[in-house]
């Protein structure tokens, strides 16, 4: 049976009652196949699975979609029931941030080399918001394992930094990106897209695959492969690329231009005003 908990004071004891190892799957709700894959992996490895649903105001900029972000707790709860989640933890904003005006002093700020690049360039303070909520959720739930999607690759590296820096005894598990048949990565924000825009958006993944192919062929340097990806996308004026870049798999640093393996290619692009991210590993 799946139980819904809204109060911080209840969650820790209830999770302990279900038994360890405890898994946490942090989400902002509007659950889809990507989230379900995380839940399945957590179920396979842990005794108790806690899915958290919290649209974290701290990780949204002033001109972003916090107010219109899709929220449907009833459907999310049903999905969790169907997937045999033990606990859905869906706290209110007040429960998590009793004094949000004074949050500045409690913000966890990840280092610039991880957090002020790529998505962090346009989404200032986004990753501080992510770190602050993830640390809070970890403190509340005390999970043994935490499941994150590779879809949000930069976030994954930053969460690894968080766990290392604060010596948090939680294993971080990375889960592969789940895609629609078209190749478009599942995202709660896909709900904002029309069917036509979704088809258009699937070219984002095509560009990533092209970069991969070009690196595999052995004749392209990483910079040339990225450029070819941009040239491919330039034929679709509806897709506005924010960045198409590469990072070293090892430590998320800027890649040596002669490197051909252990590289991630990452993209952020806007389609119809909807910001989408995706990435691929280049071997
Ligand atoms: P969100 O609700 O968007 O904050 O996402 C919650 C978790 O689900 C994050 O760890 C995401 O990386 C992960 N996630 C979102 N979309 C996907 C996807 N298409 N495939 C795999 N994981 C995903």
PDB file of N, CA, C and O in Angstrom, residues 193-262:
ATOM      1  N   UNK A 193       4.124  21.406 -24.960  1.00  0.00           N
ATOM      2  CA  UNK A 193       4.336  21.359 -26.415  1.00  0.00           C
ATOM      3  C   UNK A 193       3.120  20.811 -27.157  1.00  0.00           C
ATOM      4  O   UNK A 193       2.463  19.888 -26.667  1.00  0.00           O
ATOM      5  N   UNK A 194       2.850  21.353 -28.350  1.00  0.00           N
ATOM      6  CA  UNK A 194       1.837  20.750 -29.220  1.00  0.00           C
ATOM      7  C   UNK A 194       2.466  19.512 -29.864  1.00  0.00           C
ATOM      8  O   UNK A 194       3.696  19.333 -29.809  1.00  0.00           O
ATOM      9  N   UNK A 195       1.636  18.680 -30.497  1.00  0.00           N
ATOM     10  CA  UNK A 195       2.173  17.485 -31.164  1.00  0.00           C
ATOM     11  C   UNK A 195       3.201  17.882 -32.233  1.00  0.00           C
ATOM     12  O   UNK A 195       4.250  17.245 -32.366  1.00  0.00           O
ATOM     13  N   UNK A 196       2.884  18.959 -32.951  1.00  0.00           N
ATOM     14  CA  UNK A 196       3.800  19.439 -33.994  1.00  0.00           C
ATOM     15  C   UNK A 196       5.143  19.866 -33.397  1.00  0.00           C
ATOM     16  O   UNK A 196       6.208  19.553 -33.929  1.00  0.00           O
ATOM     17  N   UNK A 197       5.055  20.589 -32.300  1.00  0.00           N
ATOM     18  CA  UNK A 197       6.288  21.047 -31.643  1.00  0.00           C
ATOM     19  C   UNK A 197       7.106  19.873 -31.108  1.00  0.00           C
ATOM     20  O   UNK A 197       8.329  19.901 -31.121  1.00  0.00           O
ATOM     21  N   UNK A 198       6.395  18.836 -30.667  1.00  0.00           N
ATOM     22  CA  UNK A 198       7.109  17.646 -30.174  1.00  0.00           C
ATOM     23  C   UNK A 198       7.916  16.993 -31.295  1.00  0.00           C
ATOM     24  O   UNK A 198       9.048  16.560 -31.097  1.00  0.00           O
ATOM     25  N   UNK A 199       7.286  16.916 -32.486  1.00  0.00           N
ATOM     26  CA  UNK A 199       7.981  16.324 -33.644  1.00  0.00           C
ATOM     27  C   UNK A 199       9.211  17.178 -33.971  1.00  0.00           C
ATOM     28  O   UNK A 199      10.315  16.661 -34.173  1.00  0.00           O
ATOM     29  N   UNK A 200       9.013  18.491 -33.958  1.00  0.00           N
ATOM     30  CA  UNK A 200      10.127  19.413 -34.206  1.00  0.00           C
ATOM     31  C   UNK A 200      11.233  19.192 -33.166  1.00  0.00           C
ATOM     32  O   UNK A 200      12.414  19.093 -33.493  1.00  0.00           O
ATOM     33  N   UNK A 201      10.810  19.061 -31.893  1.00  0.00           N
ATOM     34  CA  UNK A 201      11.778  18.937 -30.790  1.00  0.00           C
ATOM     35  C   UNK A 201      12.590  17.641 -30.879  1.00  0.00           C
ATOM     36  O   UNK A 201      13.694  17.557 -30.331  1.00  0.00           O
ATOM     37  N   UNK A 202      12.058  16.636 -31.586  1.00  0.00           N
ATOM     38  CA  UNK A 202      12.811  15.376 -31.674  1.00  0.00           C
ATOM     39  C   UNK A 202      14.104  15.560 -32.483  1.00  0.00           C
ATOM     40  O   UNK A 202      15.001  14.716 -32.417  1.00  0.00           O
ATOM     41  N   UNK A 203      14.214  16.656 -33.217  1.00  0.00           N
ATOM     42  CA  UNK A 203      15.465  16.929 -33.943  1.00  0.00           C
ATOM     43  C   UNK A 203      16.626  17.240 -32.993  1.00  0.00           C
ATOM     44  O   UNK A 203      17.794  17.141 -33.383  1.00  0.00           O
ATOM     45  N   UNK A 204      16.307  17.602 -31.777  1.00  0.00           N
ATOM     46  CA  UNK A 204      17.360  17.878 -30.783  1.00  0.00           C
ATOM     47  C   UNK A 204      18.174  16.601 -30.564  1.00  0.00           C
ATOM     48  O   UNK A 204      19.407  16.627 -30.564  1.00  0.00           O
ATOM     49  N   UNK A 205      17.457  15.488 -30.388  1.00  0.00           N
ATOM     50  CA  UNK A 205      18.164  14.220 -30.183  1.00  0.00           C
ATOM     51  C   UNK A 205      18.893  13.791 -31.462  1.00  0.00           C
ATOM     52  O   UNK A 205      19.985  13.229 -31.405  1.00  0.00           O
ATOM     53  N   UNK A 206      18.286  14.104 -32.619  1.00  0.00           N
ATOM     54  CA  UNK A 206      18.949  13.758 -33.891  1.00  0.00           C
ATOM     55  C   UNK A 206      20.303  14.470 -33.974  1.00  0.00           C
ATOM     56  O   UNK A 206      21.286  13.892 -34.442  1.00  0.00           O
ATOM     57  N   UNK A 207      20.350  15.707 -33.529  1.00  0.00           N
ATOM     58  CA  UNK A 207      21.612  16.461 -33.566  1.00  0.00           C
ATOM     59  C   UNK A 207      22.654  15.814 -32.646  1.00  0.00           C
ATOM     60  O   UNK A 207      23.845  15.726 -32.999  1.00  0.00           O
ATOM     61  N   UNK A 208      22.204  15.336 -31.491  1.00  0.00           N
ATOM     62  CA  UNK A 208      23.131  14.668 -30.572  1.00  0.00           C
ATOM     63  C   UNK A 208      23.658  13.372 -31.186  1.00  0.00           C
ATOM     64  O   UNK A 208      24.852  13.053 -31.088  1.00  0.00           O
ATOM     65  N   UNK A 209      22.750  12.635 -31.835  1.00  0.00           N
ATOM     66  CA  UNK A 209      23.174  11.371 -32.463  1.00  0.00           C
ATOM     67  C   UNK A 209      24.150  11.632 -33.606  1.00  0.00           C
ATOM     68  O   UNK A 209      25.097  10.868 -33.805  1.00  0.00           O
ATOM     69  N   UNK A 210      23.910  12.718 -34.314  1.00  0.00           N
ATOM     70  CA  UNK A 210      24.807  13.085 -35.412  1.00  0.00           C
ATOM     71  C   UNK A 210      26.214  13.387 -34.868  1.00  0.00           C
ATOM     72  O   UNK A 210      27.226  12.921 -35.425  1.00  0.00           O
ATOM     73  N   UNK A 211      26.264  14.116 -33.760  1.00  0.00           N
ATOM     74  CA  UNK A 211      27.565  14.422 -33.142  1.00  0.00           C
ATOM     75  C   UNK A 211      28.275  13.125 -32.751  1.00  0.00           C
ATOM     76  O   UNK A 211      29.475  12.958 -32.970  1.00  0.00           O
ATOM     77  N   UNK A 212      27.510  12.205 -32.211  1.00  0.00           N
ATOM     78  CA  UNK A 212      28.081  10.917 -31.792  1.00  0.00           C
ATOM     79  C   UNK A 212      28.639  10.143 -32.991  1.00  0.00           C
ATOM     80  O   UNK A 212      29.769   9.642 -32.954  1.00  0.00           O
ATOM     81  N   UNK A 213      27.818  10.105 -34.030  1.00  0.00           N
ATOM     82  CA  UNK A 213      28.236   9.397 -35.264  1.00  0.00           C
ATOM     83  C   UNK A 213      29.536  10.009 -35.808  1.00  0.00           C
ATOM     84  O   UNK A 213      30.452   9.301 -36.194  1.00  0.00           O
ATOM     85  N   UNK A 214      29.562  11.322 -35.830  1.00  0.00           N
ATOM     86  CA  UNK A 214      30.714  12.022 -36.394  1.00  0.00           C
ATOM     87  C   UNK A 214      31.988  11.800 -35.585  1.00  0.00           C
ATOM     88  O   UNK A 214      33.077  11.722 -36.138  1.00  0.00           O
ATOM     89  N   UNK A 215      31.832  11.677 -34.284  1.00  0.00           N
ATOM     90  CA  UNK A 215      32.999  11.381 -33.439  1.00  0.00           C
ATOM     91  C   UNK A 215      33.438   9.934 -33.661  1.00  0.00           C
ATOM     92  O   UNK A 215      34.612   9.630 -33.788  1.00  0.00           O
ATOM     93  N   UNK A 216      32.441   9.051 -33.751  1.00  0.00           N
ATOM     94  CA  UNK A 216      32.736   7.625 -33.975  1.00  0.00           C
ATOM     95  C   UNK A 216      33.485   7.401 -35.281  1.00  0.00           C
ATOM     96  O   UNK A 216      34.316   6.508 -35.382  1.00  0.00           O
ATOM     97  N   UNK A 217      33.127   8.191 -36.296  1.00  0.00           N
ATOM     98  CA  UNK A 217      33.736   8.015 -37.615  1.00  0.00           C
ATOM     99  C   UNK A 217      35.241   8.282 -37.542  1.00  0.00           C
ATOM    100  O   UNK A 217      35.995   7.859 -38.415  1.00  0.00           O
ATOM    101  N   UNK A 218      35.647   8.999 -36.503  1.00  0.00           N
ATOM    102  CA  UNK A 218      37.078   9.202 -36.271  1.00  0.00           C
ATOM    103  C   UNK A 218      37.681  10.353 -37.048  1.00  0.00           C
ATOM    104  O   UNK A 218      38.839  10.703 -36.839  1.00  0.00           O
ATOM    105  N   UNK A 219      36.915  10.987 -37.927  1.00  0.00           N
ATOM    106  CA  UNK A 219      37.515  12.080 -38.706  1.00  0.00           C
ATOM    107  C   UNK A 219      37.193  13.457 -38.111  1.00  0.00           C
ATOM    108  O   UNK A 219      37.748  14.459 -38.512  1.00  0.00           O
ATOM    109  N   UNK A 220      36.262  13.471 -37.170  1.00  0.00           N
ATOM    110  CA  UNK A 220      35.847  14.758 -36.598  1.00  0.00           C
ATOM    111  C   UNK A 220      36.485  14.973 -35.235  1.00  0.00           C
ATOM    112  O   UNK A 220      36.533  14.057 -34.417  1.00  0.00           O
ATOM    113  N   UNK A 221      36.940  16.190 -34.986  1.00  0.00           N
ATOM    114  CA  UNK A 221      37.332  16.548 -33.614  1.00  0.00           C
ATOM    115  C   UNK A 221      36.028  16.879 -32.888  1.00  0.00           C
ATOM    116  O   UNK A 221      34.992  17.072 -33.513  1.00  0.00           O
ATOM    117  N   UNK A 222      36.119  17.004 -31.590  1.00  0.00           N
ATOM    118  CA  UNK A 222      34.910  17.306 -30.825  1.00  0.00           C
ATOM    119  C   UNK A 222      34.298  18.649 -31.267  1.00  0.00           C
ATOM    120  O   UNK A 222      33.085  18.777 -31.436  1.00  0.00           O
ATOM    121  N   UNK A 223      35.162  19.642 -31.492  1.00  0.00           N
ATOM    122  CA  UNK A 223      34.640  20.957 -31.894  1.00  0.00           C
ATOM    123  C   UNK A 223      33.922  20.905 -33.234  1.00  0.00           C
ATOM    124  O   UNK A 223      32.888  21.522 -33.423  1.00  0.00           O
ATOM    125  N   UNK A 224      34.480  20.129 -34.147  1.00  0.00           N
ATOM    126  CA  UNK A 224      33.855  19.999 -35.473  1.00  0.00           C
ATOM    127  C   UNK A 224      32.520  19.238 -35.355  1.00  0.00           C
ATOM    128  O   UNK A 224      31.533  19.602 -36.005  1.00  0.00           O
ATOM    129  N   UNK A 225      32.503  18.222 -34.519  1.00  0.00           N
ATOM    130  CA  UNK A 225      31.265  17.448 -34.332  1.00  0.00           C
ATOM    131  C   UNK A 225      30.169  18.342 -33.743  1.00  0.00           C
ATOM    132  O   UNK A 225      29.004  18.268 -34.149  1.00  0.00           O
ATOM    133  N   UNK A 226      30.545  19.211 -32.799  1.00  0.00           N
ATOM    134  CA  UNK A 226      29.563  20.131 -32.203  1.00  0.00           C
ATOM    135  C   UNK A 226      29.052  21.113 -33.260  1.00  0.00           C
ATOM    136  O   UNK A 226      27.858  21.395 -33.358  1.00  0.00           O
ATOM    137  N   UNK A 227      29.985  21.601 -34.057  1.00  0.00           N
ATOM    138  CA  UNK A 227      29.624  22.555 -35.114  1.00  0.00           C
ATOM    139  C   UNK A 227      28.649  21.923 -36.102  1.00  0.00           C
ATOM    140  O   UNK A 227      27.652  22.538 -36.505  1.00  0.00           O
ATOM    141  N   UNK A 228      28.922  20.669 -36.486  1.00  0.00           N
ATOM    142  CA  UNK A 228      28.021  19.962 -37.416  1.00  0.00           C
ATOM    143  C   UNK A 228      26.628  19.811 -36.803  1.00  0.00           C
ATOM    144  O   UNK A 228      25.618  19.917 -37.495  1.00  0.00           O
ATOM    145  N   UNK A 229      26.583  19.568 -35.501  1.00  0.00           N
ATOM    146  CA  UNK A 229      25.296  19.467 -34.794  1.00  0.00           C
ATOM    147  C   UNK A 229      24.539  20.784 -34.892  1.00  0.00           C
ATOM    148  O   UNK A 229      23.329  20.809 -35.167  1.00  0.00           O
ATOM    149  N   UNK A 230      25.259  21.890 -34.695  1.00  0.00           N
ATOM    150  CA  UNK A 230      24.627  23.218 -34.775  1.00  0.00           C
ATOM    151  C   UNK A 230      24.146  23.505 -36.188  1.00  0.00           C
ATOM    152  O   UNK A 230      23.065  24.060 -36.386  1.00  0.00           O
ATOM    153  N   UNK A 231      24.966  23.114 -37.177  1.00  0.00           N
ATOM    154  CA  UNK A 231      24.582  23.336 -38.579  1.00  0.00           C
ATOM    155  C   UNK A 231      23.301  22.547 -38.896  1.00  0.00           C
ATOM    156  O   UNK A 231      22.368  23.062 -39.500  1.00  0.00           O
ATOM    157  N   UNK A 232      23.246  21.305 -38.404  1.00  0.00           N
ATOM    158  CA  UNK A 232      22.039  20.481 -38.605  1.00  0.00           C
ATOM    159  C   UNK A 232      20.806  21.187 -38.020  1.00  0.00           C
ATOM    160  O   UNK A 232      19.763  21.294 -38.667  1.00  0.00           O
ATOM    161  N   UNK A 233      20.949  21.724 -36.803  1.00  0.00           N
ATOM    162  CA  UNK A 233      19.792  22.341 -36.144  1.00  0.00           C
ATOM    163  C   UNK A 233      19.408  23.685 -36.754  1.00  0.00           C
ATOM    164  O   UNK A 233      18.268  24.123 -36.626  1.00  0.00           O
ATOM    165  N   UNK A 234      20.381  24.311 -37.442  1.00  0.00           N
ATOM    166  CA  UNK A 234      20.094  25.641 -37.993  1.00  0.00           C
ATOM    167  C   UNK A 234      19.044  25.594 -39.113  1.00  0.00           C
ATOM    168  O   UNK A 234      18.459  26.602 -39.460  1.00  0.00           O
ATOM    169  N   UNK A 235      18.759  24.369 -39.641  1.00  0.00           N
ATOM    170  CA  UNK A 235      17.713  24.283 -40.672  1.00  0.00           C
ATOM    171  C   UNK A 235      16.310  24.347 -40.055  1.00  0.00           C
ATOM    172  O   UNK A 235      15.316  24.389 -40.775  1.00  0.00           O
ATOM    173  N   UNK A 236      16.235  24.339 -38.695  1.00  0.00           N
ATOM    174  CA  UNK A 236      14.924  24.428 -38.030  1.00  0.00           C
ATOM    175  C   UNK A 236      14.870  25.717 -37.208  1.00  0.00           C
ATOM    176  O   UNK A 236      15.273  25.721 -36.043  1.00  0.00           O
ATOM    177  N   UNK A 237      14.373  26.800 -37.813  1.00  0.00           N
ATOM    178  CA  UNK A 237      14.369  28.075 -37.092  1.00  0.00           C
ATOM    179  C   UNK A 237      13.517  28.042 -35.814  1.00  0.00           C
ATOM    180  O   UNK A 237      13.703  28.860 -34.916  1.00  0.00           O
ATOM    181  N   UNK A 238      12.592  27.059 -35.736  1.00  0.00           N
ATOM    182  CA  UNK A 238      11.744  26.954 -34.526  1.00  0.00           C
ATOM    183  C   UNK A 238      12.561  26.465 -33.320  1.00  0.00           C
ATOM    184  O   UNK A 238      12.118  26.575 -32.189  1.00  0.00           O
ATOM    185  N   UNK A 239      13.750  25.888 -33.597  1.00  0.00           N
ATOM    186  CA  UNK A 239      14.583  25.401 -32.489  1.00  0.00           C
ATOM    187  C   UNK A 239      15.662  26.445 -32.210  1.00  0.00           C
ATOM    188  O   UNK A 239      16.510  26.710 -33.054  1.00  0.00           O
ATOM    189  N   UNK A 240      15.594  27.025 -31.021  1.00  0.00           N
ATOM    190  CA  UNK A 240      16.584  28.056 -30.677  1.00  0.00           C
ATOM    191  C   UNK A 240      17.575  27.458 -29.674  1.00  0.00           C
ATOM    192  O   UNK A 240      17.237  27.213 -28.520  1.00  0.00           O
ATOM    193  N   UNK A 241      18.783  27.201 -30.185  1.00  0.00           N
ATOM    194  CA  UNK A 241      19.778  26.518 -29.354  1.00  0.00           C
ATOM    195  C   UNK A 241      20.378  27.503 -28.344  1.00  0.00           C
ATOM    196  O   UNK A 241      20.802  28.593 -28.703  1.00  0.00           O
ATOM    197  N   UNK A 242      20.364  27.102 -27.089  1.00  0.00           N
ATOM    198  CA  UNK A 242      20.988  27.938 -26.044  1.00  0.00           C
ATOM    199  C   UNK A 242      22.470  27.555 -25.930  1.00  0.00           C
ATOM    200  O   UNK A 242      23.334  28.414 -25.886  1.00  0.00           O
ATOM    201  N   UNK A 243      22.728  26.263 -25.887  1.00  0.00           N
ATOM    202  CA  UNK A 243      24.113  25.793 -25.961  1.00  0.00           C
ATOM    203  C   UNK A 243      24.146  24.372 -26.510  1.00  0.00           C
ATOM    204  O   UNK A 243      23.172  23.622 -26.374  1.00  0.00           O
ATOM    205  N   UNK A 244      25.237  24.045 -27.158  1.00  0.00           N
ATOM    206  CA  UNK A 244      25.539  22.659 -27.539  1.00  0.00           C
ATOM    207  C   UNK A 244      27.009  22.529 -27.197  1.00  0.00           C
ATOM    208  O   UNK A 244      27.856  23.203 -27.788  1.00  0.00           O
ATOM    209  N   UNK A 245      27.314  21.721 -26.196  1.00  0.00           N
ATOM    210  CA  UNK A 245      28.675  21.731 -25.671  1.00  0.00           C
ATOM    211  C   UNK A 245      29.071  20.322 -25.234  1.00  0.00           C
ATOM    212  O   UNK A 245      28.250  19.405 -25.232  1.00  0.00           O
ATOM    213  N   UNK A 246      30.325  20.168 -24.858  1.00  0.00           N
ATOM    214  CA  UNK A 246      30.814  18.852 -24.448  1.00  0.00           C
ATOM    215  C   UNK A 246      31.470  18.953 -23.074  1.00  0.00           C
ATOM    216  O   UNK A 246      32.039  19.993 -22.725  1.00  0.00           O
ATOM    217  N   UNK A 247      31.375  17.867 -22.311  1.00  0.00           N
ATOM    218  CA  UNK A 247      32.023  17.817 -21.009  1.00  0.00           C
ATOM    219  C   UNK A 247      32.643  16.437 -20.792  1.00  0.00           C
ATOM    220  O   UNK A 247      32.137  15.424 -21.291  1.00  0.00           O
ATOM    221  N   UNK A 248      33.730  16.426 -20.027  1.00  0.00           N
ATOM    222  CA  UNK A 248      34.421  15.184 -19.714  1.00  0.00           C
ATOM    223  C   UNK A 248      33.584  14.344 -18.730  1.00  0.00           C
ATOM    224  O   UNK A 248      33.098  14.871 -17.725  1.00  0.00           O
ATOM    225  N   UNK A 249      33.418  13.083 -19.061  1.00  0.00           N
ATOM    226  CA  UNK A 249      32.611  12.197 -18.219  1.00  0.00           C
ATOM    227  C   UNK A 249      33.190  12.073 -16.801  1.00  0.00           C
ATOM    228  O   UNK A 249      32.472  11.938 -15.821  1.00  0.00           O
ATOM    229  N   UNK A 250      34.505  12.120 -16.736  1.00  0.00           N
ATOM    230  CA  UNK A 250      35.205  11.913 -15.473  1.00  0.00           C
ATOM    231  C   UNK A 250      34.790  12.940 -14.410  1.00  0.00           C
ATOM    232  O   UNK A 250      34.369  12.582 -13.316  1.00  0.00           O
ATOM    233  N   UNK A 251      34.908  14.220 -14.763  1.00  0.00           N
ATOM    234  CA  UNK A 251      34.701  15.263 -13.743  1.00  0.00           C
ATOM    235  C   UNK A 251      33.915  16.470 -14.254  1.00  0.00           C
ATOM    236  O   UNK A 251      33.887  17.516 -13.607  1.00  0.00           O
ATOM    237  N   UNK A 252      33.295  16.327 -15.389  1.00  0.00           N
ATOM    238  CA  UNK A 252      32.461  17.386 -15.979  1.00  0.00           C
ATOM    239  C   UNK A 252      33.278  18.621 -16.374  1.00  0.00           C
ATOM    240  O   UNK A 252      32.741  19.721 -16.542  1.00  0.00           O
ATOM    241  N   UNK A 253      34.581  18.438 -16.555  1.00  0.00           N
ATOM    242  CA  UNK A 253      35.410  19.573 -16.972  1.00  0.00           C
ATOM    243  C   UNK A 253      35.310  19.748 -18.486  1.00  0.00           C
ATOM    244  O   UNK A 253      34.793  18.872 -19.205  1.00  0.00           O
ATOM    245  N   UNK A 254      35.844  20.866 -18.984  1.00  0.00           N
ATOM    246  CA  UNK A 254      35.872  21.120 -20.424  1.00  0.00           C
ATOM    247  C   UNK A 254      36.772  20.070 -21.060  1.00  0.00           C
ATOM    248  O   UNK A 254      37.844  19.758 -20.522  1.00  0.00           O
ATOM    249  N   UNK A 255      36.347  19.529 -22.216  1.00  0.00           N
ATOM    250  CA  UNK A 255      37.112  18.409 -22.774  1.00  0.00           C
ATOM    251  C   UNK A 255      38.295  18.875 -23.622  1.00  0.00           C
ATOM    252  O   UNK A 255      38.222  19.889 -24.308  1.00  0.00           O
ATOM    253  N   UNK A 256      39.309  18.081 -23.545  1.00  0.00           N
ATOM    254  CA  UNK A 256      40.453  18.256 -24.420  1.00  0.00           C
ATOM    255  C   UNK A 256      39.959  18.020 -25.852  1.00  0.00           C
ATOM    256  O   UNK A 256      39.262  17.042 -26.126  1.00  0.00           O
ATOM    257  N   UNK A 257      40.319  18.913 -26.774  1.00  0.00           N
ATOM    258  CA  UNK A 257      39.717  18.817 -28.114  1.00  0.00           C
ATOM    259  C   UNK A 257      40.117  17.550 -28.881  1.00  0.00           C
ATOM    260  O   UNK A 257      39.464  17.170 -29.837  1.00  0.00           O
ATOM    261  N   UNK A 258      41.161  16.884 -28.418  1.00  0.00           N
ATOM    262  CA  UNK A 258      41.571  15.649 -29.105  1.00  0.00           C
ATOM    263  C   UNK A 258      40.975  14.389 -28.482  1.00  0.00           C
ATOM    264  O   UNK A 258      41.200  13.286 -28.963  1.00  0.00           O
ATOM    265  N   UNK A 259      40.252  14.573 -27.393  1.00  0.00           N
ATOM    266  CA  UNK A 259      39.684  13.412 -26.713  1.00  0.00           C
ATOM    267  C   UNK A 259      38.533  12.835 -27.555  1.00  0.00           C
ATOM    268  O   UNK A 259      37.760  13.590 -28.152  1.00  0.00           O
ATOM    269  N   UNK A 260      38.407  11.519 -27.603  1.00  0.00           N
ATOM    270  CA  UNK A 260      37.350  10.936 -28.422  1.00  0.00           C
ATOM    271  C   UNK A 260      36.427  10.034 -27.601  1.00  0.00           C
ATOM    272  O   UNK A 260      35.352   9.659 -28.063  1.00  0.00           O
ATOM    273  N   UNK A 261      36.808   9.676 -26.380  1.00  0.00           N
ATOM    274  CA  UNK A 261      35.958   8.813 -25.545  1.00  0.00           C
ATOM    275  C   UNK A 261      35.717   9.463 -24.197  1.00  0.00           C
ATOM    276  O   UNK A 261      36.411  10.411 -23.823  1.00  0.00           O
ATOM    277  N   UNK A 262      34.716   8.951 -23.471  1.00  0.00           N
ATOM    278  CA  UNK A 262      34.434   9.493 -22.147  1.00  0.00           C
ATOM    279  C   UNK A 262      33.993  10.940 -22.182  1.00  0.00           C
ATOM    280  O   UNK A 262      34.398  11.757 -21.350  1.00  0.00           O
TER     281      UNK A 262
END
